């Protein structure tokens, strides 16, 4: 009878463990869903500080110096960026994560891409162009020109950032909102 009691007791312990683990899993899923629904995102890329960010609704047109969350368009340049590992998986069309980038030019502004980037004749800070990525693969700068209506030109001061210097202006239809740091750090 002692063996049967031990088997029953282990079964009870196993049931308790399953219930506790199930409740923990449900709580974790609810927390994740609530965070995403509340506009919270985790940034794991070096283009901006690592950590927890929040998407703040943007109730006006995007402006120069706005730090945005934006879904990249499904273009050949973005497919190439995905293939090279520049983009992470996420909730944007094409299955990629939103970018966190600063607007440096809006529709009608002239962007000149040379050794560095200038907007309407003014040089941009930390905008030098890389000819190769971190793995030695060639990078092709986007041609200079006027930012078209309905588009913004994005930049990150991080030296290895893949931004509009290489993929060009992006449609404002991809803007999710302003990017607000919640709990971040710079390694």
Coordinates of N, CA and C in Angstrom, one line a residue:
X1 N 0.8 -1.2 0.0 CA 0.0 0.0 0.0 C 0.9 1.3 0.0
X2 N 2.0 1.2 0.5 CA 2.9 2.3 0.6 C 3.3 2.8 -0.8
X3 N 3.6 1.8 -1.7 CA 3.9 2.1 -3.1 C 2.8 2.8 -3.8
X4 N 1.5 2.4 -3.6 CA 0.3 3.0 -4.2 C 0.2 4.4 -3.7
X5 N 0.4 4.6 -2.4 CA 0.2 6.0 -1.8 C 1.3 6.9 -2.4
X6 N 2.5 6.4 -2.6 CA 3.6 7.2 -3.2 C 3.2 7.6 -4.6
X7 N 2.7 6.7 -5.4 CA 2.3 7.0 -6.8 C 1.2 8.0 -6.8
X8 N 0.2 7.9 -5.9 CA -0.9 8.9 -5.8 C -0.3 10.3 -5.4
X9 N 0.6 10.3 -4.5 CA 1.2 11.5 -4.0 C 2.0 12.2 -5.1
X10 N 2.8 11.4 -5.8 CA 3.6 12.0 -6.9 C 2.6 12.5 -8.0
X11 N 1.6 11.8 -8.3 CA 0.6 12.3 -9.2 C 0.0 13.6 -8.8
X12 N -0.3 13.7 -7.5 CA -0.8 15.0 -7.0 C 0.2 16.1 -7.1
X13 N 1.5 15.8 -6.8 CA 2.5 16.8 -6.9 C 2.7 17.2 -8.4
X14 N 2.6 16.2 -9.3 CA 2.8 16.5 -10.7 C 1.6 17.4 -11.2
X15 N 0.4 17.1 -10.7 CA -0.8 17.9 -11.1 C -0.6 19.4 -10.6
X16 N -0.1 19.5 -9.3 CA 0.1 20.8 -8.8 C 1.2 21.6 -9.6
X17 N 2.2 20.9 -10.0 CA 3.3 21.5 -10.8 C 2.8 21.9 -12.1
X18 N 1.9 21.1 -12.8 CA 1.4 21.4 -14.1 C 0.4 22.7 -13.9
X19 N -0.4 22.7 -12.9 CA -1.2 23.9 -12.7 C -0.4 25.1 -12.5
X20 N 0.6 25.1 -11.6 CA 1.4 26.3 -11.4 C 2.1 26.7 -12.6
X21 N 2.7 25.8 -13.4 CA 3.4 26.1 -14.6 C 2.4 26.7 -15.7
X22 N 1.2 26.1 -15.7 CA 0.2 26.6 -16.7 C -0.2 28.0 -16.3
X23 N -0.4 28.3 -15.0 CA -0.8 29.6 -14.6 C 0.3 30.6 -14.9
X24 N 1.6 30.2 -14.7 CA 2.7 31.1 -15.0 C 2.8 31.4 -16.5
X25 N 2.5 30.4 -17.3 CA 2.6 30.6 -18.8 C 1.5 31.5 -19.2
X26 N 0.3 31.3 -18.7 CA -0.9 32.2 -19.0 C -0.6 33.6 -18.6
X27 N 0.0 33.8 -17.4 CA 0.3 35.2 -16.9 C 1.4 35.8 -17.8
X28 N 2.4 35.0 -18.2 CA 3.4 35.6 -19.1 C 2.8 36.0 -20.5
X29 N 1.9 35.2 -21.0 CA 1.3 35.5 -22.3 C 0.4 36.7 -22.2
X30 N -0.3 36.8 -21.1 CA -1.2 38.0 -20.9 C -0.3 39.3 -20.7
X31 N 0.8 39.2 -20.0 CA 1.7 40.3 -19.8 C 2.2 40.7 -21.2
X32 N 2.7 39.8 -22.0 CA 3.3 40.1 -23.3 C 2.2 40.7 -24.2
X33 N 1.0 40.2 -24.3 CA -0.1 40.7 -25.1 C -0.4 42.1 -24.6
X34 N -0.5 42.3 -23.3 CA -0.8 43.7 -22.8 C 0.2 44.7 -23.1
X35 N 1.5 44.3 -23.0 CA 2.6 45.2 -23.3 C 2.6 45.6 -24.8
X36 N 2.4 44.6 -25.7 CA 2.4 44.9 -27.1 C 1.2 45.8 -27.4
X37 N 0.0 45.5 -26.9 CA -1.2 46.3 -27.1 C -1.0 47.7 -26.5
X38 N -0.2 47.8 -25.5 CA 0.0 49.2 -24.9 C 1.1 49.9 -25.6
X39 N 1.7 49.3 -26.7 CA 2.7 50.0 -27.5 C 4.1 49.8 -27.0
X40 N 4.3 48.9 -26.1 CA 5.7 48.6 -25.6 C 6.4 47.7 -26.5
X41 N 7.7 48.0 -26.7 CA 8.6 47.1 -27.5 C 9.9 47.1 -26.9
X42 N 10.6 46.0 -27.2 CA 12.0 45.8 -26.7 C 12.9 46.0 -27.9
X43 N 13.9 46.9 -27.7 CA 14.9 47.1 -28.8 C 16.1 46.3 -28.4
X44 N 16.6 45.5 -29.3 CA 17.8 44.7 -29.2 C 18.8 45.1 -30.2
X45 N 18.6 46.2 -30.9 CA 19.6 46.6 -32.0 C 20.4 47.7 -31.5
X46 N 21.6 47.9 -32.0 CA 22.5 48.9 -31.5 C 22.2 50.3 -32.1
X47 N 21.3 50.4 -33.0 CA 21.0 51.7 -33.6 C 20.5 52.8 -32.6
X48 N 19.8 52.3 -31.5 CA 19.3 53.1 -30.4 C 19.6 52.4 -29.1
X49 N 19.5 53.0 -28.0 CA 19.8 52.3 -26.7 C 19.0 51.0 -26.6
X50 N 19.6 50.0 -26.0 CA 18.9 48.8 -25.8 C 17.9 48.9 -24.7
X51 N 16.8 48.1 -24.7 CA 15.9 48.1 -23.6 C 14.4 48.3 -24.1
X52 N 13.6 48.8 -23.1 CA 12.2 48.9 -23.3 C 11.8 50.3 -23.8
X53 N 11.0 50.3 -24.9 CA 10.6 51.5 -25.5 C 9.1 51.5 -25.6
X54 N 8.5 52.6 -25.9 CA 7.0 52.7 -26.0 C 6.7 53.5 -27.3
X55 N 5.7 53.1 -28.0 CA 5.2 53.8 -29.2 C 4.1 54.8 -28.7
X56 N 4.4 56.0 -29.0 CA 3.5 57.1 -28.6 C 2.8 57.5 -29.9
X57 N 1.4 57.5 -29.9 CA 0.7 58.0 -31.1 C 1.2 59.3 -31.6
X58 N 1.3 59.5 -32.9 CA 1.7 60.8 -33.5 C 0.5 61.4 -34.2
X59 N 0.0 62.5 -33.6 CA -1.2 63.1 -34.1 C -1.0 64.3 -35.0
X60 N 0.2 64.3 -35.6 CA 0.6 65.4 -36.5 C 1.5 64.8 -37.5
X61 N 1.8 65.6 -38.6 CA 2.8 65.1 -39.6 C 4.2 64.9 -38.9
X62 N 4.9 63.9 -39.4 CA 6.3 63.7 -38.9 C 7.1 64.9 -39.2
X63 N 8.0 65.2 -38.3 CA 8.9 66.4 -38.5 C 10.3 66.0 -38.3
X64 N 11.2 66.9 -38.8 CA 12.7 66.7 -38.6 C 12.9 66.6 -37.1
X65 N 13.8 65.7 -36.7 CA 14.2 65.4 -35.4 C 13.3 64.5 -34.6
X66 N 12.1 64.1 -35.2 CA 11.3 63.1 -34.6 C 12.0 61.7 -34.5
X67 N 11.9 61.1 -33.4 CA 12.4 59.7 -33.3 C 11.2 58.8 -33.4
X68 N 11.2 58.0 -34.5 CA 10.0 57.2 -34.8 C 10.2 55.7 -34.7
X69 N 9.1 55.1 -34.5 CA 8.9 53.6 -34.8 C 8.3 53.6 -36.1
X70 N 8.9 52.9 -37.1 CA 8.3 52.9 -38.4 C 8.5 51.5 -39.0
X71 N 7.5 51.0 -39.7 CA 7.6 49.7 -40.4 C 8.3 50.0 -41.7
X72 N 9.3 49.2 -42.0 CA 10.0 49.4 -43.3 C 9.1 48.9 -44.4
X73 N 9.2 49.5 -45.6 CA 8.4 49.1 -46.7 C 8.9 47.8 -47.3
X74 N 8.0 47.1 -48.0 CA 8.4 45.8 -48.6 C 9.0 46.1 -50.0
X75 N 10.3 46.4 -50.0 CA 11.0 46.8 -51.2 C 12.2 45.8 -51.4
X76 N 12.8 45.9 -52.6 CA 14.0 45.1 -52.9 C 15.1 45.4 -51.9
X77 N 15.3 46.7 -51.5 CA 16.4 47.0 -50.6 C 16.1 46.4 -49.2
X78 N 14.8 46.4 -48.8 CA 14.5 45.8 -47.5 C 14.6 44.2 -47.5
X79 N 14.3 43.6 -48.6 CA 14.4 42.2 -48.8 C 15.9 41.8 -48.7
X80 N 16.7 42.6 -49.3 CA 18.2 42.4 -49.3 C 18.7 42.6 -47.8
X81 N 18.2 43.6 -47.1 CA 18.6 43.9 -45.8 C 18.2 42.7 -44.9
X82 N 17.0 42.1 -45.1 CA 16.5 40.9 -44.4 C 17.5 39.8 -44.6
X83 N 17.8 39.6 -45.9 CA 18.7 38.5 -46.3 C 20.1 38.6 -45.6
X84 N 20.6 39.8 -45.5 CA 21.9 40.1 -44.9 C 21.8 40.1 -43.3
X85 N 20.6 40.0 -42.8 CA 20.5 40.0 -41.3 C 20.4 41.3 -40.6
X86 N 20.2 42.4 -41.4 CA 20.1 43.7 -40.8 C 18.8 44.0 -40.1
X87 N 17.7 43.2 -40.5 CA 16.4 43.4 -39.9 C 16.1 42.2 -39.0
X88 N 15.3 42.5 -38.0 CA 14.8 41.4 -37.1 C 13.4 41.0 -37.4
X89 N 13.0 39.9 -36.9 CA 11.6 39.4 -37.1 C 10.7 40.3 -36.2
X90 N 9.5 40.5 -36.7 CA 8.5 41.3 -36.0 C 7.2 41.4 -36.6
X91 N 6.4 42.4 -36.2 CA 5.0 42.5 -36.5 C 4.7 43.3 -37.7
X92 N 5.7 43.9 -38.4 CA 5.4 44.7 -39.6 C 5.2 43.8 -40.8
X93 N 4.6 44.4 -41.8 CA 4.4 43.6 -43.1 C 5.7 43.0 -43.5
X94 N 5.7 41.8 -44.0 CA 6.9 41.2 -44.4 C 7.5 40.4 -43.2
X95 N 6.9 40.5 -42.0 CA 7.4 39.8 -40.9 C 8.6 40.4 -40.2
X96 N 8.9 41.7 -40.4 CA 10.1 42.3 -39.8 C 9.6 43.2 -38.7
X97 N 10.6 43.5 -37.8 CA 10.4 44.4 -36.7 C 10.4 45.9 -37.1
X98 N 9.7 46.7 -36.4 CA 9.7 48.2 -36.7 C 11.1 48.7 -36.5
X99 N 11.5 49.7 -37.2 CA 12.8 50.4 -37.1 C 12.6 51.6 -36.1
X100 N 13.6 51.9 -35.4 CA 13.6 53.1 -34.5 C 14.7 54.0 -35.2
X101 N 14.2 55.1 -35.8 CA 15.1 56.0 -36.5 C 14.6 57.5 -36.4
X102 N 15.6 58.4 -36.6 CA 15.3 59.8 -36.5 C 15.0 60.4 -37.9
X103 N 14.0 61.2 -38.0 CA 13.7 61.9 -39.3 C 14.7 63.0 -39.5
X104 N 15.4 63.0 -40.6 CA 16.4 64.1 -40.9 C 15.9 64.9 -42.1
X105 N 14.9 64.4 -42.8 CA 14.4 65.2 -43.9 C 13.0 64.8 -44.2
X106 N 12.1 65.7 -44.6 CA 10.7 65.4 -44.9 C 10.5 65.8 -46.4
X107 N 9.3 65.6 -46.9 CA 9.0 65.9 -48.3 C 9.4 67.3 -48.7
X108 N 10.0 67.3 -49.9 CA 10.5 68.6 -50.4 C 11.9 69.0 -50.1
X109 N 12.5 68.3 -49.1 CA 13.9 68.7 -48.8 C 14.8 67.9 -49.7
X110 N 16.0 68.5 -50.0 CA 17.0 67.9 -50.9 C 18.0 67.2 -50.0
X111 N 18.2 65.9 -50.2 CA 19.2 65.1 -49.5 C 20.3 64.8 -50.5
X112 N 21.5 65.2 -50.1 CA 22.7 64.9 -50.9 C 23.5 63.8 -50.1
X113 N 23.8 62.7 -50.8 CA 24.6 61.6 -50.2 C 25.9 61.5 -50.9
X114 N 27.0 61.8 -50.2 CA 28.3 61.7 -50.7 C 29.2 61.0 -49.7
X115 N 30.2 61.6 -49.2 CA 31.0 61.0 -48.1 C 30.2 61.0 -46.8
X116 N 29.3 62.0 -46.7 CA 28.4 62.0 -45.6 C 27.0 62.5 -46.2
X117 N 26.1 62.7 -45.3 CA 24.7 63.2 -45.8 C 24.5 64.6 -45.4
X118 N 24.0 65.4 -46.4 CA 23.6 66.8 -46.1 C 22.1 66.9 -46.5
X119 N 21.4 67.8 -45.8 CA 20.0 68.1 -46.1 C 19.9 69.6 -46.4
X120 N 19.4 69.9 -47.6 CA 19.3 71.3 -48.0 C 20.7 72.1 -47.8
X121 N 21.8 71.4 -48.1 CA 23.1 72.0 -48.0 C 23.7 72.0 -46.6
X122 N 23.0 71.5 -45.6 CA 23.6 71.4 -44.2 C 24.0 70.0 -43.9
X123 N 25.3 69.9 -43.5 CA 25.8 68.5 -43.2 C 25.1 67.9 -42.0
X124 N 24.9 66.6 -42.0 CA 24.3 65.9 -40.9 C 25.3 65.4 -40.0
X125 N 25.0 65.4 -38.7 CA 26.0 64.9 -37.7 C 26.0 63.4 -37.8
X126 N 27.2 62.8 -37.6 CA 27.3 61.3 -37.6 C 26.7 60.7 -38.8
X127 N 26.9 61.3 -40.0 CA 26.2 60.7 -41.2 C 27.2 60.2 -42.2
X128 N 28.4 59.9 -41.8 CA 29.4 59.4 -42.8 C 28.9 58.1 -43.4
X129 N 29.2 57.9 -44.6 CA 28.8 56.7 -45.4 C 29.8 55.6 -45.2
X130 N 29.3 54.4 -45.0 CA 30.2 53.2 -45.0 C 30.1 52.5 -46.4
X131 N 31.3 52.1 -46.8 CA 31.3 51.4 -48.1 C 31.1 49.9 -48.0
X132 N 31.3 49.4 -46.7 CA 31.1 48.0 -46.4 C 30.4 47.8 -45.1
X133 N 29.7 46.7 -45.0 CA 29.1 46.5 -43.7 C 30.1 45.8 -42.8
X134 N 29.6 45.4 -41.6 CA 30.5 44.7 -40.6 C 31.1 43.4 -41.0
X135 N 30.5 42.8 -42.0 CA 31.1 41.5 -42.5 C 31.8 41.7 -43.8
X136 N 32.1 43.0 -44.2 CA 32.9 43.3 -45.4 C 32.1 43.3 -46.7
X137 N 30.8 43.1 -46.6 CA 30.0 43.2 -47.9 C 29.8 44.6 -48.3
X138 N 29.8 44.8 -49.6 CA 29.6 46.2 -50.1 C 28.3 46.8 -49.8
X139 N 28.2 48.1 -49.5 CA 27.0 48.8 -49.3 C 26.9 49.9 -50.4
X140 N 25.7 50.0 -50.9 CA 25.5 51.0 -52.0 C 24.6 52.1 -51.4
X141 N 25.2 53.3 -51.5 CA 24.4 54.5 -51.0 C 23.2 54.7 -51.9
X142 N 22.1 55.2 -51.4 CA 20.9 55.6 -52.1 C 21.3 56.9 -52.9
X143 N 20.8 57.0 -54.1 CA 21.1 58.3 -54.9 C 20.5 59.5 -54.2
X144 N 21.2 60.6 -54.4 CA 20.7 61.9 -53.8 C 19.4 62.3 -54.5
X145 N 18.7 63.2 -53.8 CA 17.5 63.7 -54.5 C 16.6 64.4 -53.5
X146 N 15.4 64.7 -54.0 CA 14.3 65.4 -53.2 C 13.5 64.3 -52.6
X147 N 13.2 64.5 -51.3 CA 12.3 63.5 -50.6 C 10.9 63.8 -51.2
X148 N 10.3 62.7 -51.7 CA 9.0 62.9 -52.3 C 7.8 63.1 -51.3
X149 N 6.7 63.6 -51.8 CA 5.6 63.7 -50.9 C 5.2 62.4 -50.3
X150 N 4.8 62.4 -49.0 CA 4.4 61.2 -48.4 C 5.5 60.3 -47.9
X151 N 6.8 60.9 -47.9 CA 7.9 60.1 -47.4 C 8.8 60.9 -46.4
X152 N 9.6 60.2 -45.7 CA 10.6 60.8 -44.8 C 11.9 60.1 -45.0
X153 N 13.0 60.8 -44.7 CA 14.3 60.3 -44.8 C 14.8 60.1 -43.4
X154 N 15.3 58.8 -43.1 CA 15.6 58.4 -41.7 C 17.1 58.3 -41.5
X155 N 17.5 58.4 -40.2 CA 18.9 58.3 -39.9 C 19.1 57.9 -38.5
X156 N 20.2 57.2 -38.2 CA 20.6 56.9 -36.9 C 22.1 57.3 -36.7
X157 N 22.5 57.8 -35.6 CA 23.8 58.3 -35.4 C 24.8 57.1 -35.2
X158 N 24.2 55.9 -34.9 CA 25.1 54.7 -34.7 C 25.9 54.5 -36.0
X159 N 27.2 54.4 -36.0 CA 28.0 54.2 -37.2 C 27.6 53.1 -38.1
X160 N 27.2 52.0 -37.6 CA 26.8 50.8 -38.4 C 25.3 50.7 -38.8
X161 N 24.6 51.8 -38.6 CA 23.2 51.8 -38.8 C 22.9 51.6 -40.3
X162 N 21.8 50.8 -40.6 CA 21.3 50.7 -41.9 C 20.1 51.6 -41.9
X163 N 20.2 52.7 -42.6 CA 19.1 53.7 -42.6 C 18.9 54.2 -44.0
X164 N 18.2 55.3 -44.2 CA 17.9 55.9 -45.5 C 19.1 56.2 -46.3
X165 N 20.3 56.3 -45.7 CA 21.5 56.5 -46.5 C 21.7 55.4 -47.5
X166 N 21.1 54.2 -47.2 CA 21.3 53.0 -48.1 C 20.0 52.6 -48.7
X167 N 18.8 52.7 -48.0 CA 17.5 52.3 -48.5 C 16.6 53.4 -49.0
X168 N 17.0 54.6 -48.8 CA 16.2 55.7 -49.3 C 15.1 56.2 -48.4
X169 N 14.3 57.1 -48.9 CA 13.2 57.6 -48.1 C 12.1 56.5 -47.9
X170 N 11.4 56.5 -46.9 CA 10.3 55.5 -46.6 C 9.0 56.2 -46.5
X171 N 7.9 55.5 -46.8 CA 6.6 56.1 -46.8 C 6.1 56.4 -45.4
X172 N 5.4 57.5 -45.2 CA 4.9 57.9 -43.9 C 3.8 56.9 -43.5
X173 N 3.2 56.2 -44.4 CA 2.2 55.2 -44.0 C 2.7 54.1 -43.1
X174 N 4.0 53.9 -43.0 CA 4.6 52.9 -42.1 C 4.9 53.4 -40.7
X175 N 4.6 54.7 -40.5 CA 4.9 55.3 -39.1 C 3.9 54.7 -38.1
X176 N 4.5 54.2 -37.1 CA 3.6 53.6 -36.0 C 3.5 54.7 -34.9
X177 N 4.4 55.6 -34.7 CA 4.4 56.6 -33.7 C 5.7 57.1 -33.3
X178 N 5.8 58.0 -32.3 CA 7.0 58.4 -31.8 C 7.6 57.3 -30.9
X179 N 8.9 57.3 -30.9 CA 9.6 56.3 -30.0 C 10.0 57.0 -28.7
X180 N 9.6 56.4 -27.6 CA 9.9 57.0 -26.3 C 10.6 55.9 -25.5
X181 N 11.8 56.3 -24.9 CA 12.5 55.4 -24.1 C 11.8 55.2 -22.7
X182 N 11.7 54.0 -22.3 CA 11.1 53.7 -21.0 C 12.2 53.3 -20.0
X183 N 12.9 52.2 -20.4 CA 14.0 51.7 -19.5 C 15.1 51.2 -20.5
X184 N 16.1 52.0 -20.7 CA 17.1 51.7 -21.7 C 18.5 51.8 -21.1
X185 N 19.5 51.3 -21.8 CA 20.9 51.5 -21.5 C 21.7 51.4 -22.7
X186 N 22.9 52.0 -22.7 CA 23.8 52.0 -23.8 C 25.0 51.1 -23.4
X187 N 25.2 50.0 -24.0 CA 26.3 49.1 -23.6 C 27.7 49.7 -23.8

